[in-house]
Short mmCIF file of C-alpha atoms in Angstrom, two decimals:
data_model
loop_
_atom_site.label_atom_id
_atom_site.label_comp_id
_atom_site.label_asym_id
_atom_site.label_seq_id
_atom_site.Cartn_x
_atom_site.Cartn_y
_atom_site.Cartn_z
CA MET S 1 6.74 45.29 10.24
CA MET S 2 5.21 44.44 6.85
CA ASP S 3 4.03 47.45 6.38
CA THR S 4 7.23 48.66 7.03
CA PHE S 5 9.02 46.78 4.32
CA ARG S 6 6.02 47.73 1.96
CA ASN S 7 6.05 51.25 1.86
CA PHE S 8 9.62 51.34 2.07
CA GLY S 9 10.47 49.46 -1.41
CA GLN S 10 8.85 51.33 -3.97
CA SER S 11 12.42 53.96 -4.82
CA TRP S 12 15.01 51.97 -6.87
CA VAL S 13 17.97 52.55 -4.13
CA ALA S 14 15.20 50.80 -2.15
CA LYS S 15 15.26 47.72 -3.74
CA ILE S 16 19.08 47.72 -4.51
CA LEU S 17 19.28 47.69 -0.53
CA MET S 18 16.34 45.11 -0.66
CA ILE S 19 18.32 43.28 -2.69
CA LEU S 20 21.63 43.28 -0.72
CA ILE S 21 19.68 42.52 2.05
CA ALA S 22 17.84 39.61 0.85
CA LEU S 23 21.06 38.17 -0.74
CA SER S 24 23.05 38.28 2.71
CA PHE S 25 19.97 36.66 4.46
CA VAL S 26 20.31 33.52 1.66
CA LEU S 27 23.80 33.71 1.55
CA TRP S 28 25.80 34.65 4.33
CA GLY S 29 28.18 31.90 5.26
CA VAL S 30 27.69 29.68 2.43
CA SER S 31 31.29 29.08 2.13
CA GLY S 32 32.57 26.65 4.31
CA TYR S 33 35.70 28.94 5.34
CA LEU S 34 33.37 31.35 7.03
CA PHE S 35 32.22 28.79 9.30
CA SER S 36 35.50 27.58 10.63
CA GLY S 37 36.11 30.52 12.77
CA ASN S 38 39.42 30.07 14.71
CA SER S 39 40.95 27.83 17.57
CA SER S 40 40.13 30.54 20.62
CA SER S 41 36.43 30.70 19.33
CA SER S 42 33.53 29.27 21.25
CA THR S 43 31.01 27.50 18.77
CA VAL S 44 26.97 28.24 18.65
CA ALA S 45 26.46 25.46 16.18
CA ALA S 46 27.45 22.46 13.80
CA VAL S 47 25.88 20.98 10.80
CA ASP S 48 27.11 18.21 10.14
CA GLY S 49 30.66 18.81 11.96
CA GLN S 50 31.20 21.94 10.09
CA LYS S 51 30.78 24.74 12.90
CA ILE S 52 29.56 28.29 13.05
CA SER S 53 31.92 29.85 16.12
CA ASP S 54 30.83 32.49 18.13
CA THR S 55 32.84 34.96 16.21
CA VAL S 56 31.05 34.36 12.77
CA PHE S 57 27.65 34.34 14.63
CA GLN S 58 28.06 37.91 16.44
CA LYS S 59 29.50 39.30 12.90
CA ARG S 60 26.40 38.20 11.30
CA MET S 61 24.33 39.40 14.04
CA LYS S 62 25.83 43.07 13.62
CA ASP S 63 25.82 42.84 9.33
CA VAL S 64 21.88 41.96 10.00
CA GLN S 65 21.79 44.97 12.28
CA ALA S 66 23.85 47.13 10.34
CA ARG S 67 21.39 46.75 6.59
CA TYR S 68 18.47 46.92 9.37
CA ASN S 69 19.87 50.60 10.47
CA HIS S 70 20.25 51.24 6.67
CA VAL S 71 16.92 50.41 5.41
CA PHE S 72 14.87 51.16 8.45
CA GLY S 73 16.29 53.92 10.38
CA ALA S 74 17.70 53.29 13.67
CA ALA S 75 14.81 53.25 15.98
CA THR S 76 12.68 50.47 13.94
CA ALA S 77 15.76 48.31 13.49
CA ALA S 78 16.02 48.38 17.73
CA LYS S 79 12.98 46.66 18.29
CA MET S 80 13.52 44.23 15.52
CA VAL S 81 16.95 43.59 17.32
CA GLU S 82 15.47 43.81 20.46
CA ASP S 83 12.92 40.58 19.88
CA LYS S 84 13.99 37.63 21.36
CA SER S 85 13.80 35.68 18.41
CA PHE S 86 16.36 37.79 16.66
CA GLY S 87 19.55 35.94 17.44
CA LEU S 88 18.14 31.90 17.10
CA ASP S 89 16.47 33.39 13.49
CA VAL S 90 20.06 34.50 12.39
CA LEU S 91 21.22 31.38 13.50
CA ASN S 92 18.52 28.91 11.68
CA GLY S 93 19.40 31.00 8.69
CA LEU S 94 22.80 30.68 8.92
CA ILE S 95 22.33 26.68 9.14
CA ASN S 96 19.61 26.61 6.80
CA ASN S 97 22.32 28.34 4.09
CA MET S 98 24.27 25.66 5.00
CA LEU S 99 22.09 22.97 4.47
CA LEU S 100 21.10 24.16 1.03
CA GLY S 101 24.81 25.36 0.06
CA ALA S 102 25.86 21.59 0.75
CA GLU S 103 22.37 20.31 -1.09
CA ALA S 104 23.66 22.35 -3.93
CA ARG S 105 26.91 20.90 -4.35
CA ARG S 106 26.14 17.15 -4.20
CA LEU S 107 23.72 17.81 -6.69
CA GLY S 108 26.37 19.51 -8.77
CA LEU S 109 24.61 22.37 -9.98
CA ARG S 110 26.40 25.07 -11.68
CA VAL S 111 25.74 29.05 -12.72
CA PRO S 112 27.72 29.51 -15.91
CA ASP S 113 28.82 33.37 -16.27
CA THR S 114 26.88 34.39 -19.45
CA ALA S 115 23.62 33.63 -17.29
CA LEU S 116 25.26 35.55 -13.81
CA ALA S 117 26.24 38.67 -16.31
CA LYS S 118 22.34 38.19 -17.70
CA LYS S 119 20.86 38.44 -14.56
CA ILE S 120 22.74 41.45 -13.08
CA GLU S 121 22.27 43.48 -16.53
CA SER S 122 18.77 42.90 -15.85
CA ILE S 123 18.08 43.82 -12.37
CA PRO S 124 16.62 47.29 -12.87
CA ALA S 125 18.30 49.29 -10.28
CA PHE S 126 21.85 48.95 -12.11
CA GLN S 127 20.46 50.35 -15.46
CA GLU S 128 20.23 53.81 -16.68
CA LYS S 129 17.34 54.74 -19.33
CA GLY S 130 16.29 50.89 -19.62
CA VAL S 131 20.19 49.91 -19.88
CA PHE S 132 23.26 48.19 -17.74
CA SER S 133 25.62 50.69 -16.51
CA LYS S 134 28.23 49.53 -14.89
CA SER S 135 29.17 52.60 -13.85
CA HIS S 136 26.19 52.83 -11.86
CA TYR S 137 26.30 49.54 -11.01
CA GLN S 138 29.99 49.61 -9.08
CA LYS S 139 29.01 53.06 -7.44
CA LEU S 140 25.62 51.50 -6.25
CA LEU S 141 27.65 48.66 -4.26
CA ALA S 142 29.99 50.83 -3.29
CA ALA S 143 27.45 52.81 -1.60
CA ASN S 144 26.59 49.58 0.67
CA GLY S 145 30.08 48.74 1.16
CA MET S 146 30.69 45.92 -1.07
CA THR S 147 32.58 44.79 -3.94
CA PRO S 148 31.39 43.63 -7.16
CA ALA S 149 33.17 39.92 -7.03
CA GLN S 150 31.40 40.08 -3.06
CA PHE S 151 28.12 40.76 -4.86
CA GLU S 152 28.26 38.49 -7.60
CA GLY S 153 29.50 35.47 -5.73
CA MET S 154 26.84 36.13 -3.41
CA LEU S 155 23.97 36.44 -6.25
CA ARG S 156 25.55 32.88 -7.97
CA ALA S 157 25.23 31.26 -4.87
CA SER S 158 21.33 32.63 -4.63
CA MET S 159 20.81 31.86 -8.76
CA ARG S 160 22.30 27.80 -7.78
CA MET S 161 20.13 27.90 -4.66
CA GLU S 162 17.31 28.97 -6.65
CA GLN S 163 17.94 26.34 -9.16
CA LEU S 164 16.71 24.07 -5.67
CA GLN S 165 12.84 25.14 -6.15
CA VAL S 166 12.32 23.70 -9.19
CA ILE S 167 11.07 20.87 -8.20
CA PRO S 168 8.92 22.26 -5.92
CA GLN S 169 7.60 25.17 -8.69
CA ALA S 170 7.35 22.17 -10.83
CA ILE S 171 4.76 20.06 -8.87
CA ALA S 172 3.06 23.11 -7.14
CA THR S 173 0.68 23.44 -9.84
CA ALA S 174 -3.28 24.31 -9.24
CA SER S 175 -5.76 23.86 -12.49
CA ASN S 176 -8.76 26.20 -13.42
CA ALA S 177 -11.03 23.59 -11.75
CA GLU S 178 -9.57 24.01 -8.48
CA ALA S 179 -9.62 27.67 -8.79
CA THR S 180 -12.85 27.94 -9.41
CA ARG S 181 -13.45 25.76 -6.29
CA VAL S 182 -12.04 27.58 -4.05
CA TRP S 183 -13.65 30.90 -5.62
CA ALA S 184 -17.12 29.31 -5.58
CA TRP S 185 -16.40 28.12 -2.06
CA SER S 186 -15.16 31.79 -0.92
CA GLN S 187 -18.84 32.90 -2.50
CA GLU S 188 -21.22 30.60 -0.83
CA TYR S 189 -24.26 32.15 1.16
CA ARG S 190 -25.79 29.77 4.00
CA ASP S 191 -28.51 29.84 6.05
CA VAL S 192 -28.07 28.46 9.36
CA SER S 193 -30.43 27.90 12.78
CA ALA S 194 -28.96 27.58 15.75
CA VAL S 195 -29.87 26.82 19.88
CA ASP S 196 -27.52 27.85 22.49
CA ILE S 197 -26.81 25.42 25.10
CA ARG S 198 -25.64 27.49 28.23
CA ASP S 199 -23.26 26.33 30.89
CA ALA S 200 -25.21 28.86 33.26
CA ASP S 201 -28.45 26.73 32.74
CA PHE S 202 -27.36 24.16 34.89
CA ALA S 203 -25.76 26.10 37.60
CA VAL S 204 -28.07 24.88 39.73
CA ALA S 205 -27.88 21.44 39.63
CA ALA S 206 -24.31 21.58 39.06
CA LYS S 207 -23.60 22.84 42.14
CA PRO S 208 -21.77 20.81 44.79
CA THR S 209 -23.10 19.14 48.30
CA SER S 210 -20.78 19.92 51.48
CA ALA S 211 -19.31 16.37 51.03
CA GLU S 212 -18.04 17.24 47.71
CA VAL S 213 -16.13 20.27 48.56
CA ALA S 214 -15.13 19.08 51.71
CA ALA S 215 -13.36 16.06 49.73
CA TYR S 216 -12.03 18.16 47.61
CA TYR S 217 -10.39 20.41 49.57
CA HIS S 218 -8.76 17.17 51.19
CA ALA S 219 -7.71 15.45 48.25
CA ASN S 220 -6.24 18.74 46.68
CA VAL S 221 -4.77 20.48 50.01
CA ASP S 222 -1.42 21.18 48.12
CA GLN S 223 -3.78 23.65 46.35
CA PHE S 224 -4.57 25.97 49.50
CA GLN S 225 -1.00 26.66 50.74
CA LEU S 226 -0.54 30.15 51.64
CA PRO S 227 3.52 30.73 50.31
CA ALA S 228 5.66 32.48 52.90
CA GLN S 229 6.72 36.08 52.95
CA LEU S 230 9.32 38.31 53.81
CA GLN S 231 10.76 41.64 54.20
CA VAL S 232 14.57 42.18 53.56
CA GLN S 233 16.95 45.29 53.97
CA TYR S 234 19.15 45.10 50.65
CA VAL S 235 22.38 47.04 49.38
CA VAL S 236 23.94 46.81 46.08
CA LEU S 237 27.59 47.41 45.27
CA GLY S 238 28.63 48.03 41.66
CA PRO S 239 31.27 50.07 39.56
CA LYS S 240 29.02 52.87 39.92
CA ASP S 241 29.71 53.11 43.36
CA PHE S 242 33.69 54.13 42.47
CA VAL S 243 33.34 56.65 39.90
CA GLY S 244 35.05 59.64 40.56
CA LYS S 245 36.59 57.92 43.71
CA ARG S 246 39.39 55.92 45.15
CA LEU S 247 40.10 53.56 47.94
CA SER S 248 42.53 54.69 50.38
CA PRO S 249 45.42 52.75 50.64
CA THR S 250 45.30 51.93 54.44
CA ASN S 251 41.67 51.54 54.41
CA PRO S 252 40.28 49.97 50.82
CA ALA S 253 37.32 50.34 51.54
CA SER S 254 36.77 53.64 52.32
CA ASN S 255 36.82 56.71 50.22
CA VAL S 256 38.88 59.38 50.45
CA SER S 257 38.85 61.77 47.26
CA ALA S 258 38.06 62.29 44.03
CA VAL S 259 39.84 61.40 40.77
CA ALA S 260 41.34 64.28 38.83
CA ALA S 261 38.48 66.13 36.89
CA GLU S 262 40.80 66.41 33.78
CA GLN S 263 40.63 62.16 32.87
CA SER S 264 38.20 60.91 30.45
CA ALA S 265 34.63 59.15 31.00
CA ALA S 266 36.27 56.04 29.66
CA SER S 267 38.84 56.29 31.80
CA PHE S 268 36.68 57.19 34.91
CA ASN S 269 34.74 54.26 33.95
CA SER S 270 37.80 52.00 33.47
CA GLN S 271 39.53 52.74 36.68
CA ALA S 272 35.82 52.26 38.75
CA GLU S 273 35.03 48.36 37.17
CA ASN S 274 38.98 47.80 38.04
CA ALA S 275 38.22 49.00 41.80
CA PHE S 276 34.99 47.41 42.39
CA GLN S 277 36.77 44.36 41.35
CA ALA S 278 39.06 44.90 43.43
CA GLN S 279 36.57 45.17 46.45
CA VAL S 280 34.67 42.06 45.38
CA GLU S 281 36.53 40.22 48.36
CA ASN S 282 36.61 42.55 50.87
CA PHE S 283 32.75 43.59 50.16
CA LYS S 284 31.97 39.50 51.04
CA ASP S 285 34.08 39.29 54.26
CA LEU S 286 32.47 42.33 55.75
CA LEU S 287 29.59 40.43 55.63
CA PHE S 288 30.42 37.82 56.68
CA SER S 289 32.78 39.20 59.79
CA SER S 290 29.51 41.37 60.88
CA PRO S 291 26.35 38.75 60.07
CA ASP S 292 23.87 40.83 62.28
CA GLY S 293 23.37 43.61 59.79
CA LEU S 294 24.09 45.15 57.03
CA ALA S 295 25.42 48.63 58.51
CA ALA S 296 29.10 47.90 58.59
CA VAL S 297 29.53 47.30 54.63
CA ALA S 298 27.03 50.29 54.12
CA LYS S 299 29.05 52.51 55.98
CA ALA S 300 32.11 51.15 54.47
CA TYR S 301 31.21 51.81 50.88
CA ASN S 302 28.86 54.51 51.73
CA LEU S 303 25.99 52.41 50.60
CA LYS S 304 22.08 53.60 51.41
CA ILE S 305 20.31 50.73 53.00
CA GLN S 306 16.76 49.48 51.26
CA GLU S 307 14.22 47.73 51.87
CA SER S 308 12.24 45.45 49.43
CA GLY S 309 8.77 45.45 49.15
CA MET S 310 6.69 42.32 51.41
CA LEU S 311 7.89 39.36 49.31
CA THR S 312 6.65 36.40 48.51
CA ALA S 313 8.00 32.64 48.00
CA GLY S 314 8.52 31.89 44.70
CA ARG S 315 7.24 34.99 43.18
CA VAL S 316 9.81 37.10 41.44
CA LEU S 317 8.85 41.09 40.86
CA ALA S 318 8.47 42.82 37.75
CA GLN S 319 11.49 45.13 38.72
CA GLY S 320 14.27 45.36 40.56
CA PRO S 321 16.75 43.30 42.17
CA PHE S 322 14.72 41.37 43.08
CA ALA S 323 13.40 40.70 39.35
CA ASP S 324 16.02 37.92 39.48
CA ALA S 325 14.99 34.90 40.73
CA ARG S 326 17.65 33.65 42.09
CA ALA S 327 17.96 37.68 44.26
CA LEU S 328 14.34 35.84 45.53
CA ASP S 329 15.89 32.44 46.29
CA LEU S 330 19.16 34.48 48.03
CA ALA S 331 16.28 36.51 50.41
CA PHE S 332 14.74 32.70 51.19
CA SER S 333 17.71 31.19 51.66
CA LYS S 334 18.45 29.71 55.15
CA ALA S 335 21.23 31.54 57.02
CA VAL S 336 18.83 34.93 55.93
CA LEU S 337 16.17 32.96 57.61
CA ALA S 338 18.33 32.38 60.63
CA GLY S 339 18.87 36.00 60.96
CA LYS S 340 22.18 36.41 59.02
CA ASN S 341 23.24 38.21 56.68
CA SER S 342 23.25 36.85 53.04
CA THR S 343 26.26 35.93 50.68
CA ALA S 344 26.82 38.25 48.01
CA LEU S 345 24.56 37.72 44.85
CA ARG S 346 26.53 38.80 41.42
CA LEU S 347 23.54 40.14 39.17
CA ALA S 348 23.26 39.91 36.10
CA ASN S 349 24.39 43.66 35.39
CA GLY S 350 27.74 42.05 37.36
CA ASP S 351 26.63 44.39 40.63
CA LEU S 352 26.45 42.40 44.08
CA LEU S 353 23.50 42.00 45.79
CA ALA S 354 23.12 41.54 49.72
CA VAL S 355 20.33 41.38 52.12
CA HIS S 356 19.48 40.77 55.95
CA LEU S 357 15.97 39.88 57.30
CA LEU S 358 13.19 42.13 58.36
CA HIS S 359 10.12 39.92 58.63
CA TYR S 360 9.16 36.70 58.15
CA THR S 361 5.87 34.96 57.98
CA PRO S 362 6.39 30.97 57.46
CA GLY S 363 3.80 29.44 54.77
CA SER S 364 0.74 28.10 55.99
CA THR S 365 -2.77 25.67 54.69
CA GLN S 366 -5.98 28.19 54.39
CA PRO S 367 -8.71 26.07 56.04
CA LEU S 368 -11.71 24.73 54.52
CA SER S 369 -13.93 27.59 56.08
CA ALA S 370 -11.90 30.27 53.82
CA VAL S 371 -11.99 28.29 50.33
CA VAL S 372 -15.08 26.93 50.47
CA ARG S 373 -17.00 29.15 47.95
CA SER S 374 -13.93 28.89 45.46
CA ILE S 375 -14.02 25.12 45.44
CA THR S 376 -17.80 25.55 45.41
CA ALA S 377 -17.49 27.43 42.00
CA LYS S 378 -14.83 25.41 40.93
CA LEU S 379 -16.68 22.48 41.01
CA SER S 380 -19.47 24.00 40.12
CA SER S 381 -18.63 25.36 37.01
CA ALA S 382 -17.10 22.02 35.92
CA LYS S 383 -19.93 20.00 36.54
CA ALA S 384 -21.87 22.87 34.38
CA LYS S 385 -19.81 22.34 31.48
CA LYS S 386 -20.19 18.39 31.80
CA LEU S 387 -23.98 18.56 31.75
CA ALA S 388 -24.24 21.59 29.02
CA LYS S 389 -21.87 19.29 27.13
CA ASN S 390 -23.64 16.00 27.73
CA LYS S 391 -27.89 17.70 26.71
CA ALA S 392 -25.85 19.69 23.16
CA GLN S 393 -24.91 15.97 22.49
CA ALA S 394 -28.45 14.21 23.32
CA LEU S 395 -30.27 16.76 21.48
CA LEU S 396 -28.08 16.47 18.46
CA ALA S 397 -28.05 12.92 18.28
CA ALA S 398 -32.01 13.17 19.05
CA ALA S 399 -32.22 15.92 16.12
CA ARG S 400 -30.26 13.96 13.79
CA GLN S 401 -32.35 10.67 14.06
CA ALA S 402 -35.92 12.43 13.84
CA LYS S 403 -34.14 14.06 10.72
CA ASP S 404 -36.31 17.36 12.33
CA MET S 405 -33.98 20.49 13.59
CA ASN S 406 -36.89 21.37 15.94
CA VAL S 407 -36.04 18.93 18.02
CA LEU S 408 -32.94 20.46 19.50
CA THR S 409 -35.59 23.24 20.77
CA ASP S 410 -35.97 20.78 23.37
CA GLY S 411 -39.72 21.42 23.50
CA GLY S 412 -39.43 25.02 23.49
CA ALA S 413 -36.83 25.20 26.35
CA HIS S 414 -33.86 26.08 23.80
CA PRO S 415 -35.23 28.86 21.30
CA LEU S 416 -34.49 28.33 17.63
CA HIS S 417 -32.08 30.81 16.63
CA THR S 418 -31.97 32.10 12.87
CA TYR S 419 -29.30 33.62 10.29
CA LEU S 420 -29.77 34.54 6.84
CA ASP S 421 -27.02 34.61 3.85
CA ILE S 422 -24.41 34.18 6.00
CA THR S 423 -20.61 34.60 4.64
CA ARG S 424 -17.42 33.00 5.24
CA ARG S 425 -16.70 37.09 5.82
CA ASN S 426 -20.38 38.00 7.80
CA GLY S 427 -21.43 35.46 10.28
CA GLN S 428 -24.72 38.01 11.27
CA GLY S 429 -23.84 37.78 14.48
CA LEU S 430 -22.52 33.90 14.82
CA ASP S 431 -19.28 33.97 17.16
CA ASN S 432 -16.06 33.20 15.14
CA ALA S 433 -16.38 29.45 16.56
CA ALA S 434 -19.26 29.31 15.21
CA LEU S 435 -19.01 30.67 11.37
CA ALA S 436 -16.02 28.20 10.93
CA ALA S 437 -18.33 25.08 11.98
CA ALA S 438 -21.32 26.57 9.65
CA PHE S 439 -19.16 26.48 6.42
CA THR S 440 -17.47 22.79 7.24
CA THR S 441 -20.86 21.10 8.30
CA PRO S 442 -21.72 19.66 5.18
CA ALA S 443 -24.68 21.04 2.56
CA PRO S 444 -28.05 19.62 3.38
CA VAL S 445 -29.42 16.66 1.46
CA ASP S 446 -32.90 16.16 -0.34
CA GLY S 447 -34.41 18.85 2.21
CA ILE S 448 -32.87 17.75 5.36
CA PRO S 449 -30.59 19.54 7.51
CA SER S 450 -27.04 19.33 8.28
CA MET S 451 -26.12 20.03 11.69
CA ASP S 452 -23.01 20.06 14.42
CA MET S 453 -21.93 21.06 17.58
CA VAL S 454 -19.23 23.66 18.46
CA LYS S 455 -18.03 24.66 21.83
CA THR S 456 -18.77 28.25 22.37
CA PRO S 457 -17.76 30.47 25.19
CA SER S 458 -20.97 30.19 26.92
CA GLY S 459 -21.32 26.40 26.74
CA TYR S 460 -22.12 24.76 23.15
CA GLN S 461 -24.22 25.87 20.25
CA ILE S 462 -26.01 23.37 17.69
CA LEU S 463 -26.35 24.14 13.95
CA ALA S 464 -28.65 23.46 11.65
CA ILE S 465 -27.65 24.14 7.86
CA THR S 466 -30.87 24.82 5.82
CA HIS S 467 -30.02 25.96 2.72
CA VAL S 468 -26.79 26.42 0.78
CA THR S 469 -26.09 29.06 -1.84
CA ALA S 470 -23.55 28.72 -3.63
CA PRO S 471 -22.90 30.74 -7.42
CA SER S 472 -22.16 29.17 -10.91
CA ALA S 473 -18.50 28.07 -11.70
CA ALA S 474 -19.84 30.40 -15.73
CA ALA S 475 -19.83 33.45 -13.01
CA ILE S 476 -16.25 33.43 -12.33
CA ASN S 477 -14.07 36.05 -14.25
CA PRO S 478 -11.38 34.81 -16.06
CA LYS S 479 -8.88 36.96 -14.36
CA VAL S 480 -10.02 36.21 -11.51
CA ALA S 481 -9.33 32.62 -11.50
CA ALA S 482 -5.90 32.93 -12.64
CA GLN S 483 -5.20 35.39 -10.15
CA ILE S 484 -6.34 32.36 -7.13
CA ARG S 485 -4.53 29.57 -9.36
CA THR S 486 -1.39 31.79 -8.99
CA SER S 487 -2.05 32.20 -5.12
CA LEU S 488 -2.53 28.75 -4.97
CA GLU S 489 0.71 27.91 -7.00
CA GLU S 490 3.07 30.19 -4.83
CA GLN S 491 1.59 28.96 -1.35
CA ARG S 492 1.96 25.37 -2.80
CA SER S 493 5.70 26.20 -4.01
CA ARG S 494 6.49 27.92 -0.86
CA LEU S 495 4.72 24.76 1.42
CA LEU S 496 7.10 22.14 -0.48
CA SER S 497 10.01 24.10 -0.20
CA ILE S 498 9.86 24.55 3.51
CA ALA S 499 9.10 20.78 3.95
CA TYR S 500 12.11 20.28 1.33
CA LEU S 501 14.53 22.38 4.00
CA LYS S 502 13.02 20.63 6.84
CA ASP S 503 13.75 17.17 5.26
CA LEU S 504 17.23 18.42 5.18
CA ARG S 505 17.75 19.15 8.34
CA GLU S 506 15.85 16.11 10.11
CA HIS S 507 18.73 13.72 7.73
CA ALA S 508 21.42 16.36 8.68
CA LYS S 509 22.76 16.47 12.15
CA VAL S 510 22.01 20.16 13.31
CA GLU S 511 23.23 21.31 17.14
CA ILE S 512 22.76 24.28 18.77
CA ASN S 513 24.82 25.25 22.09
CA ASP S 514 21.85 26.94 23.78
CA ALA S 515 23.80 28.09 26.80
CA GLN S 516 26.27 30.18 23.88
CA LEU S 517 23.71 31.00 21.64
CA ALA S 518 22.36 32.60 25.03
CA GLN S 519 25.00 34.34 26.13
CA ILE S 520 25.83 36.19 23.04
CA ALA S 521 22.28 36.77 21.62
CA HIS S 522 21.11 38.37 24.54
#
């Protein structure tokens, strides 16, 4: 995603679009009237009583998608919008805008006309040969669907909010000494010795007895239940089953002739939807009046009776109607298990689903003999991990007391591995967890190794830091120090700004209608 932004933002045309996107993200709906909606609109969220209507929220999402389409192309924009977090991100943006706008008004922040004009004239996208061009400015805005008044209103609000960043920026300072310490930290070399205490080394000692296995089985018998399974026949009725057909007035459940070919596709779809809705109750009645199978309803609507695969209670499928948990519950309903047709279930796409049982296998408890091996493996693994941890802790304590890393080998039982001149970017074979620990463990003092232990995928690793090589502060390039200082200040400012916004939100009454958000965002 970031590559897309970076690659796009090279031309001035792109930059004006990015300005518009940034402003629309930051400022859309700062004015209160944009959030009031109308009396018929549902509320998606509210901030201190000020509402964000579903009308405004949907308009905002469409606006964001339209600008994505304009900048990144329809294909990339579609992927961005399909992300599950898209709707919530848009809503949080609106909420943050309201909080910042209210804070700016509370503080009485203002942007003089002269400052606004100077800001606009300084934007290179609006210049020709380095000089601001009013005609060029107006043309660029018009090409992006904005008037000067709209753009200037958004920019003024943006500049007002920028004033809120003065305090974080003033506080987020970094010194040359801090920059030098960060540089020295990144340039360290360390020599490390280590021993591995593996879980597998304790497999034999960790093997449980038969009594322990049996005790675990009886104490956790619920873990060894085989869920109920069944297979059903099913039919699905939807508007698609009425496209190009009309219903006989004498028998509304039969299809007798095609609709005139000259009708438009839109009319086709509308008539099919209407015909489907008119038959919903009749479909339900047929299921009830012929409960012993789906043949009657399938014949009435010319539907294909399909068979599910094996369905397991509580496990939805990856695709098809039984990817819906409600459809799975329908298959395991009391009526279906009693051999009757199910009721009609309205699926997420609006279609109706009905099922009838083919065969059923009730749930059962697996005998101990069937699960003894899995229990043994589980108990053995857990005990081996505990034994390995206890051993590593004991060796580390003994080595620290003796101030001798050779104690870690436990008389040669655990080989000592040496890693020379490791850096934060090159662990010379140490895994990531051990490498991180190697640089958080203190440097050795008076030749005595500094030791610590870390959890690894195979068990535990005990580390001994034997030597640290740190660069001289005088070796740092002044330009590098300046870059590090700038980076530190930017990071601190960003964190302070995030904390500031978080504080505003915590002290405001923010209410989100999750059900309404889910309905609109999906």
